[in-house]
Short mmCIF file of C-alpha atoms in Angstrom, two decimals:
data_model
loop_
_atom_site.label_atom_id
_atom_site.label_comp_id
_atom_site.label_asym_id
_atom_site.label_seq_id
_atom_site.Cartn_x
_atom_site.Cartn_y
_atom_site.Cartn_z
CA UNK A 1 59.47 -149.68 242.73
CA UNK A 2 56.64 -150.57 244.98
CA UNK A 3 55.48 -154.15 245.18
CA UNK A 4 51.78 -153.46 246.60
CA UNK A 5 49.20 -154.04 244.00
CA UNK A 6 46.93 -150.30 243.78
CA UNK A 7 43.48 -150.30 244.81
CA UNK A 8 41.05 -153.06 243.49
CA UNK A 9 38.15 -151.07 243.73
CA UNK A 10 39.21 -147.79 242.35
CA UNK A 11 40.58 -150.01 239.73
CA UNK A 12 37.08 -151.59 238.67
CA UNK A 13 35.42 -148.10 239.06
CA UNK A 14 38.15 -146.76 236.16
CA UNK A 15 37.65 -150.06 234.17
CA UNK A 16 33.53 -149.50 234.62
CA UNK A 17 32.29 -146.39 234.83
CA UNK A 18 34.93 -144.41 232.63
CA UNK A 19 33.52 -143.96 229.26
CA UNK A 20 36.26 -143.37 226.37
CA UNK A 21 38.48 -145.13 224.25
CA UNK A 22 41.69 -144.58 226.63
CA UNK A 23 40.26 -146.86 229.38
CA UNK A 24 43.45 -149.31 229.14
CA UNK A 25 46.19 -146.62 228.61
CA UNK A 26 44.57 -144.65 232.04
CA UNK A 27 44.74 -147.39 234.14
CA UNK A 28 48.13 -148.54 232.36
CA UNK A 29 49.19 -144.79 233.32
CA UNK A 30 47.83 -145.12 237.13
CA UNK A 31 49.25 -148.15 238.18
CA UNK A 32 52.44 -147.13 236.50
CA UNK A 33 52.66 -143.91 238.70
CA UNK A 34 51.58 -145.76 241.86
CA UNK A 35 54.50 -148.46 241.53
CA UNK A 36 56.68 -145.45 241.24
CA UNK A 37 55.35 -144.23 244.52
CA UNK A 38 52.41 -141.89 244.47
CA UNK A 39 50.36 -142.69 247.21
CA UNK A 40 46.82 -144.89 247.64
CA UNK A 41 45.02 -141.17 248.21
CA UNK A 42 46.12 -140.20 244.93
CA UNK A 43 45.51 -143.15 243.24
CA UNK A 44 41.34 -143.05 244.14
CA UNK A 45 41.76 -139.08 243.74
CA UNK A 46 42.89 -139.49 239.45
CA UNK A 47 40.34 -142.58 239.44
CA UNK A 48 37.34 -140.28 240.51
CA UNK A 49 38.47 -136.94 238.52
CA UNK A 50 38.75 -139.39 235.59
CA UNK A 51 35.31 -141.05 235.33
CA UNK A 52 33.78 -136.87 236.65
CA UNK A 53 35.86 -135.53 233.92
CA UNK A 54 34.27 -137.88 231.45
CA UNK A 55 30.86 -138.33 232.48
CA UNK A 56 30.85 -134.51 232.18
CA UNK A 57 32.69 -134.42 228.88
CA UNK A 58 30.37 -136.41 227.07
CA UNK A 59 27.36 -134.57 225.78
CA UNK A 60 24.95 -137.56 225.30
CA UNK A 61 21.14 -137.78 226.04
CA UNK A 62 22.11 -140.05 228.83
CA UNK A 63 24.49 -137.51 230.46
CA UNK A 64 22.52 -134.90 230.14
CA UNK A 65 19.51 -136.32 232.11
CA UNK A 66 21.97 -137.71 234.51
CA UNK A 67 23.01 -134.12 235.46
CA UNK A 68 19.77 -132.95 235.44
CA UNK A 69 19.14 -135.63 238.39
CA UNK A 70 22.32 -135.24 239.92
CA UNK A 71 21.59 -136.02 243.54
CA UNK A 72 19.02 -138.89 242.62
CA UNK A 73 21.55 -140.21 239.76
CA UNK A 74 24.86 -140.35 242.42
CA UNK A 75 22.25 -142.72 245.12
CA UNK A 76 21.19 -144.86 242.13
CA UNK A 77 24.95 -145.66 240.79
CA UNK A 78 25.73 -145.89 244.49
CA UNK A 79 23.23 -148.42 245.02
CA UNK A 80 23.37 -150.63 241.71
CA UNK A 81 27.08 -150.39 242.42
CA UNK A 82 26.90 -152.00 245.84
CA UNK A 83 24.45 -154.45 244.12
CA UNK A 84 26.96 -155.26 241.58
CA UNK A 85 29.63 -155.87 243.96
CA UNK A 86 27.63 -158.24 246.06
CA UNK A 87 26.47 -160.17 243.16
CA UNK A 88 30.10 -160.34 241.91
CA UNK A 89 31.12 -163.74 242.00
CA UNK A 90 35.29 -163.80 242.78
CA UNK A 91 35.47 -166.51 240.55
CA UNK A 92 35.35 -164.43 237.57
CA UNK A 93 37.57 -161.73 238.45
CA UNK A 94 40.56 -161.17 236.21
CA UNK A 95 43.80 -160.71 237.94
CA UNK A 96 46.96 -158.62 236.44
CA UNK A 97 49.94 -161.19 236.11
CA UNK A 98 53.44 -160.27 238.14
CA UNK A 99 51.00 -158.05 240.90
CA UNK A 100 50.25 -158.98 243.84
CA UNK A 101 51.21 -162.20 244.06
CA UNK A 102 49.60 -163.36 241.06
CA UNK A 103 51.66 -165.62 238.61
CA UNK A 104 51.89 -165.90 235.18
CA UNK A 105 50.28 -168.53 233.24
CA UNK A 106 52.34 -170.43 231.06
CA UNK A 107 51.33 -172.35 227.51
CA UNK A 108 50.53 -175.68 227.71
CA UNK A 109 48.93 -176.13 224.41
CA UNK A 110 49.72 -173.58 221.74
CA UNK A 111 49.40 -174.98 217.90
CA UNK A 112 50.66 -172.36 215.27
CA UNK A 113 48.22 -170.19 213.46
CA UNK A 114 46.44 -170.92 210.18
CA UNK A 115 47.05 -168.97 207.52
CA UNK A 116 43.80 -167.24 205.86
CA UNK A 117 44.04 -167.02 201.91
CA UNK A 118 44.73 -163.52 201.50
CA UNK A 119 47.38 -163.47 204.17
CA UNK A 120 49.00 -166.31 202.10
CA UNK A 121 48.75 -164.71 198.95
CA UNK A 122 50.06 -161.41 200.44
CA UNK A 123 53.04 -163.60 202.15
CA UNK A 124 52.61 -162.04 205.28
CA UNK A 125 54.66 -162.20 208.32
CA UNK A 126 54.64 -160.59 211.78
CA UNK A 127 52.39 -160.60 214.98
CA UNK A 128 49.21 -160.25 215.99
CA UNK A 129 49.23 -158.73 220.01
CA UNK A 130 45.70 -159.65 221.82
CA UNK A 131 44.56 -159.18 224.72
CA UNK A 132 42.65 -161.92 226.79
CA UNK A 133 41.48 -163.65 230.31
CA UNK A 134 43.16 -166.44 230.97
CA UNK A 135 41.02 -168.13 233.27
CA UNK A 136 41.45 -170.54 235.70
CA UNK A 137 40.76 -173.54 233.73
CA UNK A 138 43.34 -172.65 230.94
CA UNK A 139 41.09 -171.38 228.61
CA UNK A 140 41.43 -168.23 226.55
CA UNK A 141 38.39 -165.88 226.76
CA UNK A 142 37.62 -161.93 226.37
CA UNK A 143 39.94 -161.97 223.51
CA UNK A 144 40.32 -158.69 221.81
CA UNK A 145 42.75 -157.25 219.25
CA UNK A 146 45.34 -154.83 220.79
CA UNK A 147 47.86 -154.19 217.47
CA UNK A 148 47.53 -155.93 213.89
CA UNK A 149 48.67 -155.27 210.57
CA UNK A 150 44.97 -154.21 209.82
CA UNK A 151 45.12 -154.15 206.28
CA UNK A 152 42.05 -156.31 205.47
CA UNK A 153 44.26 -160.04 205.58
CA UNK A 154 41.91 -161.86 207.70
CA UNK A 155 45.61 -162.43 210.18
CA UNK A 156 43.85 -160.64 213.25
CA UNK A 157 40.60 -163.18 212.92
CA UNK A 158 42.81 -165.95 212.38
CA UNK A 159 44.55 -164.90 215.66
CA UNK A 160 42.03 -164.65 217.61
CA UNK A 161 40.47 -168.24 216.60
CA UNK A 162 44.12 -169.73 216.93
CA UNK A 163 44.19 -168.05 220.76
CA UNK A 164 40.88 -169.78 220.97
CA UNK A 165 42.25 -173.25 220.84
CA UNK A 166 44.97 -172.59 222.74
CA UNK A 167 45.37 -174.34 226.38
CA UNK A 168 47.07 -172.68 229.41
CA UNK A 169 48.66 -173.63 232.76
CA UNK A 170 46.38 -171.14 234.66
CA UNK A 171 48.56 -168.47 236.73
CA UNK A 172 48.60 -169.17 240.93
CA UNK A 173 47.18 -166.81 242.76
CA UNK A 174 48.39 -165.20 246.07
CA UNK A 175 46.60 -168.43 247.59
CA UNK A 176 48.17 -170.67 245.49
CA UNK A 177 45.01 -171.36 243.77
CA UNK A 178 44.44 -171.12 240.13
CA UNK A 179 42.82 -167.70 238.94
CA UNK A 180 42.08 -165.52 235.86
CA UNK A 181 44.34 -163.24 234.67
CA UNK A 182 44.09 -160.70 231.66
CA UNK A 183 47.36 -161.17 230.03
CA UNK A 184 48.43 -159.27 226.57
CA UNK A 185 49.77 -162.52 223.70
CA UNK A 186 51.34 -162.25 220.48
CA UNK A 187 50.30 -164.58 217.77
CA UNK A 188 53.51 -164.82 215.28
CA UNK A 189 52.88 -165.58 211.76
CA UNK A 190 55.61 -167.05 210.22
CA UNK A 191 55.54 -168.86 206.27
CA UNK A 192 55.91 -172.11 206.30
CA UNK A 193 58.39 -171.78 203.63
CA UNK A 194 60.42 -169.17 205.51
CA UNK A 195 61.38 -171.95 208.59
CA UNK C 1 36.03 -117.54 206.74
CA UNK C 2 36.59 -121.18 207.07
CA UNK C 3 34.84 -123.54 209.39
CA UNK C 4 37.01 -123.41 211.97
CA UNK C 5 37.03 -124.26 215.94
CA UNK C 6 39.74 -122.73 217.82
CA UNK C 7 41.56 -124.93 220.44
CA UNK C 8 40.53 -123.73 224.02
CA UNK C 9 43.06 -123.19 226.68
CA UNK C 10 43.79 -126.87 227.60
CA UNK C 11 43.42 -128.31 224.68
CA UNK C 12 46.59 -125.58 223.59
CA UNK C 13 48.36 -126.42 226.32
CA UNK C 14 48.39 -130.07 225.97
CA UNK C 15 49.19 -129.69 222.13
CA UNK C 16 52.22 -127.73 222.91
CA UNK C 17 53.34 -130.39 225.54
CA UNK C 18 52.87 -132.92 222.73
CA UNK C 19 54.90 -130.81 220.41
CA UNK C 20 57.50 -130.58 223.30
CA UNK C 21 57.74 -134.24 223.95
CA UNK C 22 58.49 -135.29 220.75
CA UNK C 23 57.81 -139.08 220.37
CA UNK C 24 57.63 -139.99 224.50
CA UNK C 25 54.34 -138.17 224.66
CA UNK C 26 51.85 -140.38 226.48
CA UNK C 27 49.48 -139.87 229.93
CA UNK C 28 52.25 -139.65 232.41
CA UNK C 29 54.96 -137.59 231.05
CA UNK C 30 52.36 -135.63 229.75
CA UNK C 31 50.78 -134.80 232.95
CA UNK C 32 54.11 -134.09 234.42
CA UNK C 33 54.90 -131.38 231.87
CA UNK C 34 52.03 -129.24 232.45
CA UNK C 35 52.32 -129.44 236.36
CA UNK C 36 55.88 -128.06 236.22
CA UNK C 37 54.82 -125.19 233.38
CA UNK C 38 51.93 -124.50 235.58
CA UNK C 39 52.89 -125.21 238.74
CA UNK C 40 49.32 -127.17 239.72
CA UNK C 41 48.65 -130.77 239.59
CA UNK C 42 45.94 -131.73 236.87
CA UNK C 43 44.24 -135.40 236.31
CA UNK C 44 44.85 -137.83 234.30
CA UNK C 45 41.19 -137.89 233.17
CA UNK C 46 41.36 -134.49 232.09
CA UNK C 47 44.25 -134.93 229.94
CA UNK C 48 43.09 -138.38 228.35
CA UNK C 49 39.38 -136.62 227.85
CA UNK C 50 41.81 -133.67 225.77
CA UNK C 51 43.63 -136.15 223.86
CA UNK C 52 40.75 -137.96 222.91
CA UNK C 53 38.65 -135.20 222.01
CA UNK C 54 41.68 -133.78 219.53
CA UNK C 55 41.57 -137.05 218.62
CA UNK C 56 38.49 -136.75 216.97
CA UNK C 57 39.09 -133.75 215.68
CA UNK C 58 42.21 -135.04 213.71
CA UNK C 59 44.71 -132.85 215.35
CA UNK C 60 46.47 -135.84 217.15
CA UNK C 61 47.29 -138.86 216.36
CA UNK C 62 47.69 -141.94 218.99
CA UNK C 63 50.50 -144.83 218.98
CA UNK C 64 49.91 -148.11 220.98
CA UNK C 65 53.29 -149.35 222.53
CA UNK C 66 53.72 -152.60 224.21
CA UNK C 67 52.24 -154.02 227.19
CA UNK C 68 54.66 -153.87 230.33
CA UNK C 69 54.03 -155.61 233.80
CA UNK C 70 54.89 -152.53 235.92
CA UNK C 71 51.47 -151.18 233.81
CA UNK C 72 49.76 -154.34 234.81
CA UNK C 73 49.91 -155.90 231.70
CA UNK C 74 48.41 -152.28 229.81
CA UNK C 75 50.09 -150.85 226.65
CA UNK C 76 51.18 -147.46 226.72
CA UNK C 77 49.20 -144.90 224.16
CA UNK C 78 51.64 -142.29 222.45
CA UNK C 79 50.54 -139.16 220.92
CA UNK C 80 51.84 -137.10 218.30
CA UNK C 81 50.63 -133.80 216.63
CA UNK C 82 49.27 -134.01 212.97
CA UNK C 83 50.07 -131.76 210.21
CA UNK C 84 46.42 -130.54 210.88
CA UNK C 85 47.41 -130.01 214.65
CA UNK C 86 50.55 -127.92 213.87
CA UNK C 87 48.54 -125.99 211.75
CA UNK C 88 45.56 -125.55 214.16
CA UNK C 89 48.32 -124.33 217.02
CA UNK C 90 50.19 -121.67 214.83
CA UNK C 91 46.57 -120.37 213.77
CA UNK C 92 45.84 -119.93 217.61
CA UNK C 93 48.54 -118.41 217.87
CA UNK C 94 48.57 -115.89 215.30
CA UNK C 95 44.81 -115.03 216.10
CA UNK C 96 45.92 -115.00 219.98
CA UNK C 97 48.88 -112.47 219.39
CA UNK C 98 46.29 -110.06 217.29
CA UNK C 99 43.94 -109.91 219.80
CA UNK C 100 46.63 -109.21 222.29
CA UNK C 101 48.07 -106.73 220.31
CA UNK C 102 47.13 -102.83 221.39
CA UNK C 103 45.75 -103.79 224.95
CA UNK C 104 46.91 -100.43 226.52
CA UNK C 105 44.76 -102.00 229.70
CA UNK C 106 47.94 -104.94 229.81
CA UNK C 107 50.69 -102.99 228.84
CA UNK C 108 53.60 -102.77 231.10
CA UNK C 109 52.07 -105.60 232.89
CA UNK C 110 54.42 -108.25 234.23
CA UNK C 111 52.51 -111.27 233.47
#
């Protein structure tokens, strides 16, 4: 397995300028392949076919004028990319835990989760997995649901809200400095009854 | 005649991988697959665009697994074929093998 983190860049193109639902699993897929080995060159190559293949597969109003004005489209995304980048402030970018360097952040805080009332009248127990930035303060932000029971109980809110109040030992990065990290967490719900 | 969009020649191909893979069908293995069957290397984009477009057709049906570090933290997406999938394959095929049928332009080909 390699240790090398894959490209940043072609990294925040896939995360930004893909459109689709499968965003996570892609890049999930990518970085899997390049720790097994496939080179830098094929990492950008899959990151550019991707975001082609679905800017092209998408038949919006959007897309369509876009490929009308190819040539003028590819210098403005070029541009307001560069602009992006330069505006970017490092502070706010969201490292992967256990690459490059980058630790994991650790709970410092972490209260159970309330129960809402028709998760306690349906007795329910299991886990809530989210997804969020732990940044460099400790705090939990960008939270989002990854897997839930979904059946209408009010757990995933209740998740999210308990993930909320949460406090963190940031993660170190390669610097030894404290930085944000996107992290998956799993909220367990567990009757108090049932201890 | 029924409403009916036939699956083009990717979208086939990566239903029969599915079908093929059982339950470890995601990106990767996926991609994999099809290179050795076909012998040329094809994108990940193209694949996930596939799967997400049979998606919304209701012919597949997608899985989250857990998140792993050696994904960066990213949970894997599995796919499986729906009863609606089988169905749609086995009518491309049948169609496929009519229309094949009494080519005397193909016969004795090796192909």
């Amino acid at each position: 397995m390699r240790p090398s983190r894959p490209p940043v860049v072609a990294t925040w193109l896939l995360e930004h300028f893909r459109s689709g639902s499968t965003n996570d699993c892609i890049t999930g897929d990518l970085i899997e392949a390049y720790q097994g080995g496939c080179s830098r060159a094929w990492y950008w190559k899959q990151v550019l076919a991707a975001i082609i293949v679905s800017f092209y597969s998408r038949g919006s109003y959007m897309t369509r004028q876009i490929k009308r004005f190819t040539f003028g489209s590819v210098i403005a995304l070029t541009i307001a990319l560069c602009v992006f980048i330069a505006l970017r402030n490092n502070s706010n970018r969201a490292y992967y835990p256990g690459v490059g360097g980058v630790g994991f952040p650790s709970c410092k805080y972490c209260p159970k989760p309330t129960y809402s009332e028709s998760a306690l009248k349906a007795k329910y127990e299991g886990n809530v997995l989210l997804e969020a930035v732990i940044t460099a303060e400790g705090h939990a932000s960008k939270i989002r649901v990854v897997k839930g029971p979904d059946q209408g109980l009010g757990v995933e809110e209740k998740a999210i809200e308990t993930l909320g109040r949460w406090r963190f030992n940031p993660a170190q990065g390669p610097a030894g400095k404290p930085v944000a990290v996107r992290v998956p967490i799993e909220v367990a719900f567990h009757l108090p009854a049932s201890k | 005649m029924s409403k009916r969009g036939y699956l083009g020649n990717f979208e086939l191909m990566v239903m029969l991988v599915l079908i093929r893979l059982g339950e470890n069908a995601y990106g990767i293995p996926i991609a994999h697959e099809i290179e050795t069957k076909v012998g040329k290397e094809v994108s990940l984009g193209s694949i996930y665009a596939t799967l997400e477009r049979l998606e919304t057709k209701g012919l597949v049906s997608p899985k989250l697994g857990e998140p792993t570090s050696e994904r960066g933290g990213r949970a894997k997406k599995f796919f499986s074929v729906t009863a609606k999938g089988v169905r749609e394959v086995s009518e491309t095929q049948r169609v496929l093998k009519q229309l094949w049928q009494g080519l005397r332009q193909l016969e004795g080909r090796k192909v």
